[in-house]
Short mmCIF file of C-alpha atoms in Angstrom, two decimals:
data_model
loop_
_atom_site.label_atom_id
_atom_site.label_comp_id
_atom_site.label_asym_id
_atom_site.label_seq_id
_atom_site.Cartn_x
_atom_site.Cartn_y
_atom_site.Cartn_z
CA ASP A 1 -1.85 11.50 -6.21
CA ALA A 2 -3.47 10.40 -9.46
CA GLY A 3 -7.05 11.62 -8.90
CA ILE A 4 -8.04 9.38 -6.02
CA THR A 5 -9.73 10.96 -3.03
CA GLN A 6 -11.09 9.61 0.20
CA SER A 7 -13.79 11.04 2.41
CA PRO A 8 -14.00 11.78 5.20
CA ARG A 9 -10.33 12.27 6.08
CA HIS A 10 -11.00 11.94 9.79
CA LYS A 11 -13.90 10.42 11.69
CA VAL A 12 -14.71 9.63 15.29
CA THR A 13 -17.61 7.29 15.86
CA GLU A 14 -19.14 5.30 18.66
CA THR A 15 -18.97 1.56 19.10
CA GLY A 16 -21.88 -0.20 17.44
CA THR A 17 -22.66 2.47 14.86
CA PRO A 18 -22.38 1.86 11.12
CA VAL A 19 -19.77 3.87 9.26
CA THR A 20 -19.24 4.33 5.52
CA LEU A 21 -16.01 5.53 3.97
CA ARG A 22 -15.92 6.70 0.38
CA CYS A 23 -13.23 6.37 -2.25
CA HIS A 24 -13.53 8.28 -5.51
CA GLN A 25 -11.19 7.98 -8.49
CA THR A 26 -11.17 9.91 -11.74
CA GLU A 27 -8.74 7.65 -13.62
CA ASN A 28 -11.32 5.16 -14.89
CA HIS A 29 -9.31 2.39 -13.25
CA ARG A 30 -10.94 -0.99 -13.25
CA TYR A 31 -9.49 -2.25 -9.97
CA MET A 32 -10.01 -0.66 -6.56
CA TYR A 33 -8.94 -1.72 -3.09
CA TRP A 34 -9.49 -0.93 0.57
CA TYR A 35 -6.68 -1.44 3.07
CA ARG A 36 -6.20 -0.73 6.73
CA GLN A 37 -2.92 0.28 8.30
CA ASP A 38 -2.24 -0.04 11.99
CA PRO A 39 0.63 1.72 13.80
CA GLY A 40 4.04 0.41 12.83
CA HIS A 41 2.66 -1.97 10.25
CA GLY A 42 2.11 -2.27 6.56
CA LEU A 43 -1.20 -2.39 4.77
CA ARG A 44 -3.62 -5.26 5.02
CA LEU A 45 -6.19 -5.82 2.30
CA ILE A 46 -9.83 -5.65 3.41
CA HIS A 47 -11.81 -5.94 0.19
CA TYR A 48 -11.19 -5.29 -3.47
CA SER A 49 -13.17 -4.77 -6.64
CA TYR A 50 -12.35 -5.80 -10.19
CA GLY A 51 -15.24 -3.98 -11.78
CA VAL A 52 -18.67 -2.52 -11.17
CA LYS A 53 -20.59 -4.81 -8.83
CA ASP A 54 -17.68 -7.27 -8.76
CA THR A 55 -16.05 -7.42 -5.34
CA ASP A 56 -14.18 -9.96 -3.28
CA LYS A 57 -12.77 -10.40 0.20
CA GLY A 58 -9.22 -9.69 1.23
CA GLU A 59 -7.15 -10.79 4.18
CA VAL A 60 -9.12 -8.98 6.93
CA SER A 61 -12.68 -8.69 5.66
CA ASP A 62 -14.66 -9.65 8.79
CA GLY A 63 -16.88 -6.78 9.95
CA TYR A 64 -16.57 -4.91 6.65
CA SER A 65 -18.62 -4.78 3.48
CA VAL A 66 -18.11 -2.92 0.22
CA SER A 67 -20.11 -1.75 -2.74
CA ARG A 68 -19.19 -0.51 -6.17
CA SER A 69 -22.12 0.76 -8.19
CA LYS A 70 -20.00 3.01 -10.43
CA THR A 71 -16.46 2.68 -11.75
CA GLU A 72 -15.34 5.78 -9.91
CA ASP A 73 -16.73 5.02 -6.44
CA PHE A 74 -15.85 2.27 -3.98
CA LEU A 75 -17.55 2.38 -0.59
CA LEU A 76 -16.36 0.63 2.57
CA THR A 77 -18.92 0.06 5.33
CA LEU A 78 -18.22 -0.97 8.87
CA GLU A 79 -21.49 -2.61 9.73
CA SER A 80 -21.18 -2.15 13.50
CA ALA A 81 -17.97 -0.36 14.41
CA THR A 82 -15.74 -1.84 17.12
CA SER A 83 -12.66 -0.43 18.83
CA SER A 84 -10.49 -2.94 16.97
CA GLN A 85 -11.46 -1.17 13.76
CA THR A 86 -9.76 2.02 14.87
CA SER A 87 -7.17 2.41 12.13
CA VAL A 88 -6.11 4.38 9.11
CA TYR A 89 -7.92 3.24 5.99
CA PHE A 90 -6.43 3.59 2.53
CA CYS A 91 -8.08 3.20 -0.80
CA ALA A 92 -6.16 2.38 -3.97
CA SER A 93 -6.90 1.99 -7.63
CA GLU A 94 -4.97 0.55 -10.57
CA THR A 95 -5.33 -0.25 -14.22
CA GLY A 96 -4.18 -3.84 -13.85
CA GLN A 97 -0.80 -3.07 -15.43
CA GLY A 98 1.14 -3.09 -12.22
CA GLU A 99 1.04 0.30 -10.49
CA ALA A 100 -1.41 1.10 -7.71
CA PHE A 101 -2.31 4.67 -6.74
CA PHE A 102 -3.28 5.41 -3.17
CA GLY A 103 -5.54 7.97 -1.55
CA GLN A 104 -4.44 10.08 1.39
CA GLY A 105 -6.15 7.89 3.96
CA THR A 106 -9.02 8.15 6.42
CA ARG A 107 -8.21 8.13 10.11
CA LEU A 108 -11.06 6.39 11.91
CA THR A 109 -11.38 6.32 15.68
CA VAL A 110 -14.02 4.14 17.31
CA VAL A 111 -14.73 5.13 20.91
CA SER B 1 0.81 -14.30 7.41
CA GLN B 2 3.22 -11.80 5.97
CA GLN B 3 4.75 -12.30 2.57
CA GLY B 4 7.23 -9.45 2.48
CA GLU B 5 9.39 -8.42 5.42
CA GLU B 6 11.68 -5.41 5.37
CA ASP B 7 15.02 -5.14 7.08
CA PRO B 8 16.12 -3.13 8.95
CA GLN B 9 13.03 -1.84 10.74
CA ALA B 10 14.69 1.54 11.18
CA LEU B 11 17.65 3.22 9.53
CA SER B 12 19.24 6.56 10.35
CA ILE B 13 21.88 8.12 8.09
CA GLN B 14 23.43 11.47 7.25
CA GLU B 15 22.46 13.44 4.20
CA GLY B 16 24.57 12.43 1.24
CA GLU B 17 25.03 8.84 2.37
CA ASN B 18 23.45 5.85 0.65
CA ALA B 19 20.57 3.95 2.23
CA THR B 20 19.94 0.27 1.60
CA MET B 21 16.78 -1.54 2.61
CA ASN B 22 16.06 -5.20 2.12
CA CYS B 23 12.91 -7.19 1.61
CA SER B 24 12.51 -10.94 1.95
CA TYR B 25 9.48 -12.92 0.92
CA LYS B 26 8.32 -16.49 1.25
CA THR B 27 6.57 -17.67 -1.91
CA SER B 28 7.14 -17.20 -5.61
CA ILE B 29 5.98 -13.87 -6.95
CA ASN B 30 5.00 -12.19 -10.19
CA ASN B 31 6.06 -8.68 -9.23
CA LEU B 32 7.61 -6.83 -6.35
CA GLN B 33 7.01 -3.17 -5.73
CA TRP B 34 8.53 -0.56 -3.48
CA TYR B 35 6.47 2.27 -2.02
CA ARG B 36 7.30 5.33 0.06
CA GLN B 37 5.04 6.71 2.76
CA ASN B 38 5.62 10.09 4.31
CA SER B 39 4.25 10.55 7.80
CA GLY B 40 0.46 10.82 7.76
CA ARG B 41 0.22 10.44 4.00
CA GLY B 42 -0.73 7.78 1.49
CA LEU B 43 1.71 5.48 -0.23
CA VAL B 44 3.57 6.58 -3.32
CA HIS B 45 4.69 4.02 -5.85
CA LEU B 46 8.45 4.02 -6.47
CA ILE B 47 9.40 1.04 -8.61
CA LEU B 48 7.90 -2.20 -9.85
CA ILE B 49 10.26 -5.06 -10.70
CA ARG B 50 8.98 -8.18 -12.38
CA SER B 51 10.10 -11.68 -11.49
CA ASN B 52 12.11 -12.00 -14.70
CA GLU B 53 14.06 -8.80 -14.01
CA ARG B 54 17.14 -8.53 -11.84
CA GLU B 55 17.70 -4.81 -11.52
CA LYS B 56 15.88 -1.55 -12.20
CA HIS B 57 16.83 2.07 -11.82
CA SER B 58 14.79 5.20 -11.36
CA GLY B 59 16.72 8.38 -10.66
CA ARG B 60 18.56 7.87 -7.37
CA LEU B 61 16.77 4.58 -6.73
CA ARG B 62 18.13 1.17 -7.59
CA VAL B 63 16.15 -2.00 -6.96
CA THR B 64 17.49 -5.52 -7.25
CA LEU B 65 15.62 -8.78 -7.17
CA ASP B 66 17.06 -12.19 -6.44
CA THR B 67 14.33 -14.76 -6.92
CA SER B 68 16.60 -17.63 -5.87
CA LYS B 69 17.01 -16.01 -2.46
CA LYS B 70 13.50 -14.57 -2.45
CA SER B 71 14.83 -11.15 -1.65
CA SER B 72 14.96 -7.61 -2.99
CA SER B 73 16.88 -4.53 -2.05
CA LEU B 74 16.19 -0.83 -2.48
CA LEU B 75 19.19 1.48 -2.66
CA ILE B 76 18.76 5.24 -2.37
CA THR B 77 21.93 7.02 -3.37
CA ALA B 78 23.03 10.46 -2.18
CA SER B 79 20.17 10.64 0.28
CA ARG B 80 18.41 13.89 1.14
CA ALA B 81 16.42 14.99 4.17
CA ALA B 82 13.32 14.79 1.96
CA ASP B 83 13.88 11.02 1.63
CA THR B 84 12.90 10.65 5.29
CA ALA B 85 9.89 8.33 5.14
CA SER B 86 8.79 4.74 5.60
CA TYR B 87 9.52 2.38 2.74
CA PHE B 88 7.46 -0.72 2.05
CA CYS B 89 7.92 -3.64 -0.25
CA ALA B 90 4.85 -5.31 -1.64
CA THR B 91 4.70 -8.63 -3.39
CA ASP B 92 1.99 -9.98 -5.62
CA VAL B 93 1.50 -13.44 -6.95
CA GLY B 94 -1.24 -12.55 -9.42
CA THR B 95 -1.77 -9.89 -11.99
CA ASN B 96 -3.17 -7.14 -9.77
CA ALA B 97 -0.69 -4.87 -8.04
CA GLY B 98 -3.27 -3.74 -5.54
CA LYS B 99 -3.66 -7.25 -4.18
CA SER B 100 -0.07 -7.19 -3.05
CA THR B 101 0.99 -8.24 0.41
CA PHE B 102 2.85 -5.51 2.27
CA GLY B 103 5.63 -5.79 4.82
CA ASP B 104 5.83 -3.65 7.94
CA GLY B 105 8.27 -1.23 6.36
CA THR B 106 11.63 0.36 7.01
CA THR B 107 11.59 3.79 8.62
CA LEU B 108 14.38 5.88 7.11
CA THR B 109 15.60 9.05 8.78
CA VAL B 110 18.01 11.23 6.86
CA LYS B 111 19.68 13.82 9.05
CA PRO B 112 20.66 17.13 7.44
#
């Protein structure tokens, strides 16, 4: 699992509250990514980062923001959680040479 | 819109048999990757094949790529119960593997 951890692993939150998920990697990888995975589907890219303070939007970025103040940490914030954001969130990192390493996922439930 | 689509959606075989999964995609790619996901876990990288390669092997895994047909296949030989998982193909058109577009996966069940 290549030194990439996500926290928390599970979270239940109420509609309208802000939520921050954390991804931490110890591989000194330049690139980091946040995905969401909904039941029976593959991963969809939310945001990604190609370096400290360099981030960009992915396919499903609405309602999400990210920050990367250090190489090892990539934070995903749901500004005002909605039920449609109930999902499993995965973080990944890579060196840029072709192989991405994934965290174990965060199961988020918005009630 | 989805770039990679796996076929079949579900596959059930007996231990010892071979399992073949296919992936089709729509636009030209730089790389194609296959990942495995065990239930409730993160994705594990299996193989990356570049657009100028036609076949790659890794242990019991064999991946082929046909860019003219925009398709790839993953063959698992002599399957084991531990191979039970979902398998995803991911295609990327740039240089970053993490920006790949994932299909919905093939769920493989290997019966002991």
